[in-house]
XYZ file of C-alpha atoms in Angstrom:
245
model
C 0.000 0.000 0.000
C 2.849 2.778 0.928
C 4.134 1.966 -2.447
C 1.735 2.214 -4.328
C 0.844 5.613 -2.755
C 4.090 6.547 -3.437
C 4.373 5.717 -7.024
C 0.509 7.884 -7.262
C 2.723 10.982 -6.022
C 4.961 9.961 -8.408
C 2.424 10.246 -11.448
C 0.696 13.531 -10.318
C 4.810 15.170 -10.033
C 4.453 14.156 -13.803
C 1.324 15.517 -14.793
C 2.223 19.010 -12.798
C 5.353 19.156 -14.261
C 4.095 19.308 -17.527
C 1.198 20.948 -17.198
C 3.705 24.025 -15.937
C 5.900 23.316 -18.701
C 3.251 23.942 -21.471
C 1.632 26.875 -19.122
C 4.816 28.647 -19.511
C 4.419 28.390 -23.480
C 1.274 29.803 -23.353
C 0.400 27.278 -25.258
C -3.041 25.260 -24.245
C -2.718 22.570 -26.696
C -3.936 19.163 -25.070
C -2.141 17.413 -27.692
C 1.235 18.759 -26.583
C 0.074 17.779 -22.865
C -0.793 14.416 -23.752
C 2.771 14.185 -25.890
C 5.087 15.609 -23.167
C 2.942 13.337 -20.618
C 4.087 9.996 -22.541
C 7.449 11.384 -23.135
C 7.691 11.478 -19.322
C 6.312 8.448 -18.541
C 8.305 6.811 -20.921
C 11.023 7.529 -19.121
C 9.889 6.899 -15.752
C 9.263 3.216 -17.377
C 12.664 2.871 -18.500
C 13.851 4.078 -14.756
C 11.518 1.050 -13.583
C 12.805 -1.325 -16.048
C 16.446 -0.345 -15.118
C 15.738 -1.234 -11.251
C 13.262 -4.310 -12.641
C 17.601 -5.228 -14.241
C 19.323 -4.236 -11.119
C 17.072 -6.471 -9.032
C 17.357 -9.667 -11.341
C 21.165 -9.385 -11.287
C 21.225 -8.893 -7.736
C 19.218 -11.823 -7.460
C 21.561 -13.997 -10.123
C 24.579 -12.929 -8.123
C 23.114 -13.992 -4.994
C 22.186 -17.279 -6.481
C 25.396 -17.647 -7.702
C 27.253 -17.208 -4.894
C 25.326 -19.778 -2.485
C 25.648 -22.088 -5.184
C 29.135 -21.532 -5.496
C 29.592 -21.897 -2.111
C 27.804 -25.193 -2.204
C 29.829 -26.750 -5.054
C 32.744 -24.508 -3.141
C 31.565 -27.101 -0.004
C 31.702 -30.711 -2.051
C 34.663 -29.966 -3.784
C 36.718 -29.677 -0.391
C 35.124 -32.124 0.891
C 36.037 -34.402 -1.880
C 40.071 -33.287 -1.886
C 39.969 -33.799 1.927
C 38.588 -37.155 1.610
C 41.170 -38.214 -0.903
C 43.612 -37.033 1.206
C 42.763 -38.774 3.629
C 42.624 -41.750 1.796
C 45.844 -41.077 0.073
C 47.345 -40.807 3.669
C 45.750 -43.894 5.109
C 47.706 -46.255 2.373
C 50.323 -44.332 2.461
C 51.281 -44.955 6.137
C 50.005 -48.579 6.637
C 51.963 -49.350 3.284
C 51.121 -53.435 1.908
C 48.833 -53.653 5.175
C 46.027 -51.098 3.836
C 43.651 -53.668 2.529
C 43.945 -55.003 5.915
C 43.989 -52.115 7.271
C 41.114 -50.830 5.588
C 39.081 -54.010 6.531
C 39.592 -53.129 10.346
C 38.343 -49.127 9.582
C 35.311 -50.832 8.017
C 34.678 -53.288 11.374
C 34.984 -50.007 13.421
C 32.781 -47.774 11.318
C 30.356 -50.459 11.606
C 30.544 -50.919 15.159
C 30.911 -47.194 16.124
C 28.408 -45.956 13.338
C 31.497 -43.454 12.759
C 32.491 -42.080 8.915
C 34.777 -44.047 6.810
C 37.166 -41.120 6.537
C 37.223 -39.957 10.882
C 38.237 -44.076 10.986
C 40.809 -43.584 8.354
C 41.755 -40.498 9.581
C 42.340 -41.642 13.825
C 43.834 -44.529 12.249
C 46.439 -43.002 10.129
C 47.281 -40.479 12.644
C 48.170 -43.290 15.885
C 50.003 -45.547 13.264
C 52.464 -42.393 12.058
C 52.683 -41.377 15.890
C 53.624 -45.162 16.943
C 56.376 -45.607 13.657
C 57.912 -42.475 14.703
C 58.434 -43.552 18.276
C 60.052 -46.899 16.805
C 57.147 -49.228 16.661
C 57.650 -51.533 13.882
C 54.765 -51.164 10.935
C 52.727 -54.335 11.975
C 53.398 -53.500 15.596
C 51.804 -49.643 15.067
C 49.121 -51.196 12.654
C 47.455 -53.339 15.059
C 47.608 -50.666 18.303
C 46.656 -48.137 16.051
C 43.055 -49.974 15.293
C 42.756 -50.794 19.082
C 43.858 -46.545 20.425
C 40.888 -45.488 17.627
C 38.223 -47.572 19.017
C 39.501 -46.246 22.480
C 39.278 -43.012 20.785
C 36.023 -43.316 20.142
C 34.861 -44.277 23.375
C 36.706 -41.048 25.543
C 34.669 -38.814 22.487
C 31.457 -40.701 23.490
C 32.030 -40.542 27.074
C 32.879 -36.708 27.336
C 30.533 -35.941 23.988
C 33.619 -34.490 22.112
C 34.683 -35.058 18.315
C 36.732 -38.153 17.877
C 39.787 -36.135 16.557
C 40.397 -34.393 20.123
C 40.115 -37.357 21.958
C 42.456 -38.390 19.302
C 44.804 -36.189 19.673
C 44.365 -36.277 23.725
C 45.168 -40.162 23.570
C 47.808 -39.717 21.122
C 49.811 -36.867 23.587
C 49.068 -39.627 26.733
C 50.908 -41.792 24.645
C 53.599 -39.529 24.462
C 53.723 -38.571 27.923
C 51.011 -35.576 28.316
C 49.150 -37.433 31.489
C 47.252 -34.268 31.672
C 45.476 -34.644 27.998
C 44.134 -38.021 29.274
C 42.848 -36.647 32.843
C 40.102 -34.452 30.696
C 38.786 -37.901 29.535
C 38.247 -39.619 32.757
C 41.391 -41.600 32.023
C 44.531 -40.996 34.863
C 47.640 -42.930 34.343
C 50.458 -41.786 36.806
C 54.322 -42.575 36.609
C 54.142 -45.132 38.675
C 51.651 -47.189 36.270
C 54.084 -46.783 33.515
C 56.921 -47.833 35.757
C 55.264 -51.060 36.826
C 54.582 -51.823 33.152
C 58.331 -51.262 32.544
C 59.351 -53.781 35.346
C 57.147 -56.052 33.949
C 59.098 -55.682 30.571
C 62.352 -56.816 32.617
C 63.612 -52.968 32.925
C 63.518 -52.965 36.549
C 65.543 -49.132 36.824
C 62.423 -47.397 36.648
C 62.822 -46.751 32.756
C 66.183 -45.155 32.483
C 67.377 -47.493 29.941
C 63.789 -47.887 28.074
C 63.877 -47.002 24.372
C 61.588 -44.206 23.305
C 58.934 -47.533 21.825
C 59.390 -49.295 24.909
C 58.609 -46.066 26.954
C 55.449 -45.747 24.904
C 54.313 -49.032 24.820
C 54.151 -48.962 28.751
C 52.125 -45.934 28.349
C 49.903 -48.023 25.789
C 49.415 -50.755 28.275
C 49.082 -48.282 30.910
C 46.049 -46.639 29.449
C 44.277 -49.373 28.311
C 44.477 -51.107 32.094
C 42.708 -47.454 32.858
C 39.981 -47.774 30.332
C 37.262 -49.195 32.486
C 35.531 -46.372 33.677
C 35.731 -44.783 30.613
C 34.083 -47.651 28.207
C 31.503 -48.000 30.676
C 30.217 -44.173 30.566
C 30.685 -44.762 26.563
C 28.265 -48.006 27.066
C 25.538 -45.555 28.087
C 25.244 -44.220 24.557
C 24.040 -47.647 23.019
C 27.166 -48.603 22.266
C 28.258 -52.578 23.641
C 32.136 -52.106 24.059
C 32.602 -55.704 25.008
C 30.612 -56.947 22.372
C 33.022 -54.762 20.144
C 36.514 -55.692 21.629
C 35.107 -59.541 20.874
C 34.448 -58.673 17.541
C 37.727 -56.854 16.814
C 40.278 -58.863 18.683
């Protein structure tokens, strides 16, 4: 309604503007009125039409740029993905279709994504080979640290890749990153793992993979508390550690 009132002002402007034009003449003629009025509202219309062009490219660009975006969205997703994948064989070398065959177990069980499997996989089994575990060695803990994974993201109602990265710096000594979790492994834990490994100076003469296969051990004694609290989502751990191991 106030637009169309507005665009009535607009016509009478018109009208008085040229009925003062062809006053000022002193010329009466209703023939020139009637011409000047359609030369003026011809050009009003091609005002209207210009906005009527502004509006539809506004509208294209707009369009455009969500759709963009959208494509934008899949195409990232899809280089991330094959990075991932590209990754994934990468580090577990001639044991990726094997590999690959535990992710799918996993995803199954956890009702996780192919590629956050793939991806907490890859991650533990390049953290393990650079701390000296050999590759079938790192394979097979990094399968058992995801599913572990998995259950301090459930239990806390995090993403997998922190609790990923938390279990991943417990391995490496960050007792702290674990404590957030529900999961507390002290020195003395790790020690008595190390005894048990026949290095009975408290783990002054452990490598850096025996040191962090104590801590492996270590955590997964502490695990309890944790997997049951993960239970609670619907998930049957113990079911699950049958069907994996």
């Amino acid at each position: 309604g106030h637009q169309r009132r507005r665009q009535g002002a607009r016509a009478g402007d018109v009208v008085k503007d040229v009925l003062v034009k062809v006053g000022a003449k002193g010329d009466g003629s209703i023939g020139q009125v009637f011409g000047a009025l359609k030369t003026q509202a011809n050009g009003v219309g091609q005002a209207i039409m210009g906005i009527k062009n502004q509006i539809f490219s506004l509208k294209g660009l707009v369009i455009g740029a969500v759709t963009g975006g959208i494509v934008g969205s899949f195409i990232k997703a899809g280089a991330e993905a094959e990075e991932t994948e590209t990754r994934f064989k990468a580090a577990f070398g001639n044991m990726a279709g094997e590999a690959q065959k535990w992710a799918d177990d996993i995803v199954k069980a956890t009702g996780r994504t192919g590629g956050e499997i793939q991806k907490a996989m890859t991650t533990l089994e390049e953290s393990l080979g650079g701390m000296g575990f050999g590759d079938r060695q790192a394979a097979e803990f990094s399968k058992q640290l995801a599913v572990m994974a998995d259950a301090m993201a459930r239990a806390r109602g995090v993403g997998l890749e922190q609790a990923m990265w938390a279990l991943r710096g417990g391995i490496m000594g960050n007792e702290r990153a674990l404590r957030q979790f529900g999961v507390r492994v002290s020195e003395a834990d790790v020690k008595q793992k190390l005894f048990a490994m026949g290095l009975k100076d408290g783990g002054k003469s452990a490598t850096q993979s025996q040191m962090a296969l104590a801590r492996v051990q270590a955590i997964m004694e502490k695990m309890g508390p944790v997997m049951e609290q993960a239970a609670r989502t619907g998930i049957t751990w113990s079911e699950m550690w049958r069907r994996l191991w």
